[in-house]
mmCIF file of C-alpha atoms in Angstrom:
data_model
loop_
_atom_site.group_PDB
_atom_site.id
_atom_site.type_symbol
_atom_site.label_atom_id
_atom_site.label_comp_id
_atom_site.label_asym_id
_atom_site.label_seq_id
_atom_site.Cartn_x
_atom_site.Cartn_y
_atom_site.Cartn_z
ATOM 1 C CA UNK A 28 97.106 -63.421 30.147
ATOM 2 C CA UNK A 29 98.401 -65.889 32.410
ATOM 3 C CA UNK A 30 95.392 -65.687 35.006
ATOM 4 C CA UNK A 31 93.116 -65.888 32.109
ATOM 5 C CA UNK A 32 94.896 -69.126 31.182
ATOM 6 C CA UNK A 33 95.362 -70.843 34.638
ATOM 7 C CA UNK A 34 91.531 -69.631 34.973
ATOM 8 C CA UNK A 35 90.183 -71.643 32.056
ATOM 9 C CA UNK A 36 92.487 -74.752 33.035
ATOM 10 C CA UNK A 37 91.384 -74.961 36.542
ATOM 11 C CA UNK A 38 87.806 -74.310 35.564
ATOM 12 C CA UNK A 39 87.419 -76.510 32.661
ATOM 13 C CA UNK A 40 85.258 -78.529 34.203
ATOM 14 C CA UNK A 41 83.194 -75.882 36.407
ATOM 15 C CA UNK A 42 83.037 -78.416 39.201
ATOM 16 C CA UNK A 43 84.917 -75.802 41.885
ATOM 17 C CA UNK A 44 82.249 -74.188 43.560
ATOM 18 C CA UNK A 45 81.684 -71.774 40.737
ATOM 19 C CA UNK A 46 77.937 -72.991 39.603
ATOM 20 C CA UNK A 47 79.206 -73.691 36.228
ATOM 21 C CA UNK A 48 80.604 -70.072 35.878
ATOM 22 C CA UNK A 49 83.926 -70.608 34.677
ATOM 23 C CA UNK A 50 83.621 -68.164 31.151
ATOM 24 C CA UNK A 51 83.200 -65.417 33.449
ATOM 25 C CA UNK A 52 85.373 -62.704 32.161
ATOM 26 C CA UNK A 53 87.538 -59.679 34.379
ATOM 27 C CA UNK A 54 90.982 -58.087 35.030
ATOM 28 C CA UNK A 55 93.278 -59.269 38.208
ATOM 29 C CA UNK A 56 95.752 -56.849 39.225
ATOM 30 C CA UNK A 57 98.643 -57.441 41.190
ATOM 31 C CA UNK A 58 99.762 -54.064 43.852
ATOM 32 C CA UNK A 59 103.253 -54.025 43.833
ATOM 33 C CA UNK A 60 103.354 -54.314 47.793
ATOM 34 C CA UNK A 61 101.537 -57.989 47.242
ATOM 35 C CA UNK A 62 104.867 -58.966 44.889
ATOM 36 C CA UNK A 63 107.232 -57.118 47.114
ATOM 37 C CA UNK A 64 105.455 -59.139 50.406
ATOM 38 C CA UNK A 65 105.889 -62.419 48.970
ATOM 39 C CA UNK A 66 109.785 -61.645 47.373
ATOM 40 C CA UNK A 67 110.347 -60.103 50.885
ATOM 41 C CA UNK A 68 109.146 -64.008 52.688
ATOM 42 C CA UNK A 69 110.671 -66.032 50.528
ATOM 43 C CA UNK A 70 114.179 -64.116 50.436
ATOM 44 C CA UNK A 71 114.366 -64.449 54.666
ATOM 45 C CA UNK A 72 113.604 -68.551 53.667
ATOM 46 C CA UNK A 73 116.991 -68.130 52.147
ATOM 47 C CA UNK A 74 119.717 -70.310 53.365
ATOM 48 C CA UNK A 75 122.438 -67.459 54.689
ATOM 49 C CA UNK A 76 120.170 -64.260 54.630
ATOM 50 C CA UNK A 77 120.802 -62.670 58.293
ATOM 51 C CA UNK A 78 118.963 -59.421 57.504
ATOM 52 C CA UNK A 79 117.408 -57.279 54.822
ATOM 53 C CA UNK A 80 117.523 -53.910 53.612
ATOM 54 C CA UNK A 81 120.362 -50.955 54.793
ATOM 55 C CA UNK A 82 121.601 -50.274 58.586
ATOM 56 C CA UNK A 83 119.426 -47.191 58.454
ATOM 57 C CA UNK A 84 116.490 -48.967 57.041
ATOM 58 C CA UNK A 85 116.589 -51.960 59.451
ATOM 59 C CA UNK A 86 116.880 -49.474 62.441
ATOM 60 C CA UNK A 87 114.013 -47.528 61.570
ATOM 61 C CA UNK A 88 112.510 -50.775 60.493
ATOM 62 C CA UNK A 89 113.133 -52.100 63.936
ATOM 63 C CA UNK A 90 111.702 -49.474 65.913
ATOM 64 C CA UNK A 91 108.462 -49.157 63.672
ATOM 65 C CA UNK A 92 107.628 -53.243 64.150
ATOM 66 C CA UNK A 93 107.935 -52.882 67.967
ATOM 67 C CA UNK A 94 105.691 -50.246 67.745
ATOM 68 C CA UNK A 95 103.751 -51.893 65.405
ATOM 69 C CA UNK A 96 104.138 -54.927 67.186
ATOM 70 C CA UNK A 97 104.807 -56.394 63.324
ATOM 71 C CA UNK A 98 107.548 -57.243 61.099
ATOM 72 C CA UNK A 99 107.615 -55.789 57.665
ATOM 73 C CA UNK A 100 108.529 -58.228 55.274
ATOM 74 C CA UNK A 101 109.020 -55.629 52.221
ATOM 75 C CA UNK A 102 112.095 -54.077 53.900
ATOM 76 C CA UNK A 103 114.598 -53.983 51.586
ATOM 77 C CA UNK A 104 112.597 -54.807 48.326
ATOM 78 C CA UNK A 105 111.867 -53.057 45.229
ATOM 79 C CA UNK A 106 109.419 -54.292 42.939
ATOM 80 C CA UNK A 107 108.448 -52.935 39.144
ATOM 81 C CA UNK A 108 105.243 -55.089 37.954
ATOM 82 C CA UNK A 109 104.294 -55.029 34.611
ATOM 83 C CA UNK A 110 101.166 -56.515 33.057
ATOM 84 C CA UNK A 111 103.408 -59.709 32.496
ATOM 85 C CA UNK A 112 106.457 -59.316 34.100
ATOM 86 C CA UNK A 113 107.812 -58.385 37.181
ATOM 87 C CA UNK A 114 111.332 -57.196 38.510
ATOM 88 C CA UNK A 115 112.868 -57.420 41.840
ATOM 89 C CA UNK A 116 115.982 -55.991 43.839
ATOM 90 C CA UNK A 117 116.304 -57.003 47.102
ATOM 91 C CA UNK A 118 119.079 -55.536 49.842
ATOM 92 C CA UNK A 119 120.358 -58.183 52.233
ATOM 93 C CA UNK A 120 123.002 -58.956 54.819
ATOM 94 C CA UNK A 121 124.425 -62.374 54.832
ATOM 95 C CA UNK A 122 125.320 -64.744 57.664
ATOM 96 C CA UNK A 123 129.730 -64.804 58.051
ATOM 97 C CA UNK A 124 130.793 -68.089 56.638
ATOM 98 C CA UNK A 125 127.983 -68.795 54.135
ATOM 99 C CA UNK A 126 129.055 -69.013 50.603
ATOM 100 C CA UNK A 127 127.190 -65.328 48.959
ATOM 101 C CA UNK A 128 126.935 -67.031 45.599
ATOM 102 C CA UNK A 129 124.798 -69.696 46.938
ATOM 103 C CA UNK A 130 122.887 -67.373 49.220
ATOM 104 C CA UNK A 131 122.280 -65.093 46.282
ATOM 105 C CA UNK A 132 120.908 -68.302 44.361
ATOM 106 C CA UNK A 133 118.994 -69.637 47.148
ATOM 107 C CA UNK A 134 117.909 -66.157 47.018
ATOM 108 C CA UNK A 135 116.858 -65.878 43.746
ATOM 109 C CA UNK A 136 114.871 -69.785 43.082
ATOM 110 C CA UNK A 137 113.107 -69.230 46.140
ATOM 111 C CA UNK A 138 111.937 -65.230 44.682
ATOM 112 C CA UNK A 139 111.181 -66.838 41.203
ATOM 113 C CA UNK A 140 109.297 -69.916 42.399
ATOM 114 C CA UNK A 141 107.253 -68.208 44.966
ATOM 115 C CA UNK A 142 105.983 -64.792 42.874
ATOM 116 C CA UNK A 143 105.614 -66.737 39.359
ATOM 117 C CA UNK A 144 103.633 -69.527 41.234
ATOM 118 C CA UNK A 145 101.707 -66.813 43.660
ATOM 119 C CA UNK A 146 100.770 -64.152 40.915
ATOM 120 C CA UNK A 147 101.467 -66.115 37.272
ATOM 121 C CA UNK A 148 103.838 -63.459 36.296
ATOM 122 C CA UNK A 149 107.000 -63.850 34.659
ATOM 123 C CA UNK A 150 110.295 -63.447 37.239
ATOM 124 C CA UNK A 151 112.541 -60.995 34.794
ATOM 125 C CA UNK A 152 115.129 -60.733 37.304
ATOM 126 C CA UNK A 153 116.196 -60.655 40.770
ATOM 127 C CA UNK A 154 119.231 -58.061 41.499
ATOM 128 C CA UNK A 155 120.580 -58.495 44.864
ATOM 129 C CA UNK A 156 122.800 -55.877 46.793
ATOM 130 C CA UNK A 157 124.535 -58.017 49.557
ATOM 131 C CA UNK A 158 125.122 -54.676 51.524
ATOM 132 C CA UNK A 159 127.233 -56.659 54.849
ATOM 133 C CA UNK A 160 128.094 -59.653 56.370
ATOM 134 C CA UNK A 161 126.678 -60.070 59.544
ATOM 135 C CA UNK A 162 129.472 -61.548 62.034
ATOM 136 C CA UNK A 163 128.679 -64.355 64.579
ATOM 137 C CA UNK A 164 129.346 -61.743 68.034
ATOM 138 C CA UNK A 165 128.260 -58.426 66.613
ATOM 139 C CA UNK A 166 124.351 -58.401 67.741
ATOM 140 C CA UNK A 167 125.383 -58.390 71.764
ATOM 141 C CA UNK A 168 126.177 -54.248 71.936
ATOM 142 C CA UNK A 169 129.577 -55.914 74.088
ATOM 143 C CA UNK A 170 132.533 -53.439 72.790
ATOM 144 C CA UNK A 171 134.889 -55.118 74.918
ATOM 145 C CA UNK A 172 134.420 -58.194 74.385
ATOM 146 C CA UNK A 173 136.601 -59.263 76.761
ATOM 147 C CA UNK A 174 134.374 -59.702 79.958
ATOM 148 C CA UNK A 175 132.714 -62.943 78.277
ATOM 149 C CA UNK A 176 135.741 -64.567 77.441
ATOM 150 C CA UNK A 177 137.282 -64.997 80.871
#
């Protein structure tokens, strides 16, 4: 429904490079990888979000894309797309020191703004499982510690 109706608006006058065929009639449909891909972008846009998805995901996530020589951008996203609607969930880990309730609204605008203006369908909701908080030191593999502080 909404495609049909952003079709006709942007084609009312048939001057895009359509030859004047702007009643042409047809289905879109949206994979649920193409509404997971663009939830996954614009939830790492997020002010706070260090990672996304679980430890064990991200690890095997990690060792795929340097194989793959890729990033995948779905990782911790679940999607249900309706005709309509859509739903998300998305798994992150925020940044220490960033407030979560602004991360997880950040979160969620950026989600909504991007998918309903990318595909036309409705945003539902966005669940989000903040499953850590990544602290500042804890990426180095140090256990010590103490051989960079003196």
């Amino acid at each position: 429904m909404a495609v049909e109706e952003a079709s006709s608006t942007t084609m009312s006058n048939g001057h895009h490079g359509h030859h004047g065929h702007h009643d042409v009639k047809g289905t879109t449909t949206i994979a649920d990888s193409v509404v997971a891909s663009i939830a996954g972008i614009a939830t790492r846009d997020a002010t706070g979000v260090h990672a996304m998805g679980s430890g064990l995901s991200r690890t095997l996530g990690a060792a795929r894309d340097k194989m793959a020589r890729s990033d995948d951008v779905t990782r911790g996203v679940r999607v249900e797309v309706g005709e309509r609607q859509t739903a998300v969930d998305v798994d992150v880990v925020v940044e220490y020191g960033y407030p979560i309730t602004r991360t997880s609204d950040d979160i969620r605008t950026g989600i909504v703004e991007a998918v309903e203006n990318m595909t036309g369908l409705e945003v539902a909701e966005v669940n989000i499982d903040v499953l850590d908080v990544h602290l500042p030191d804890s990426d180095d593999g140090d256990s010590g510690g103490s051989s960079r502080t003196r």
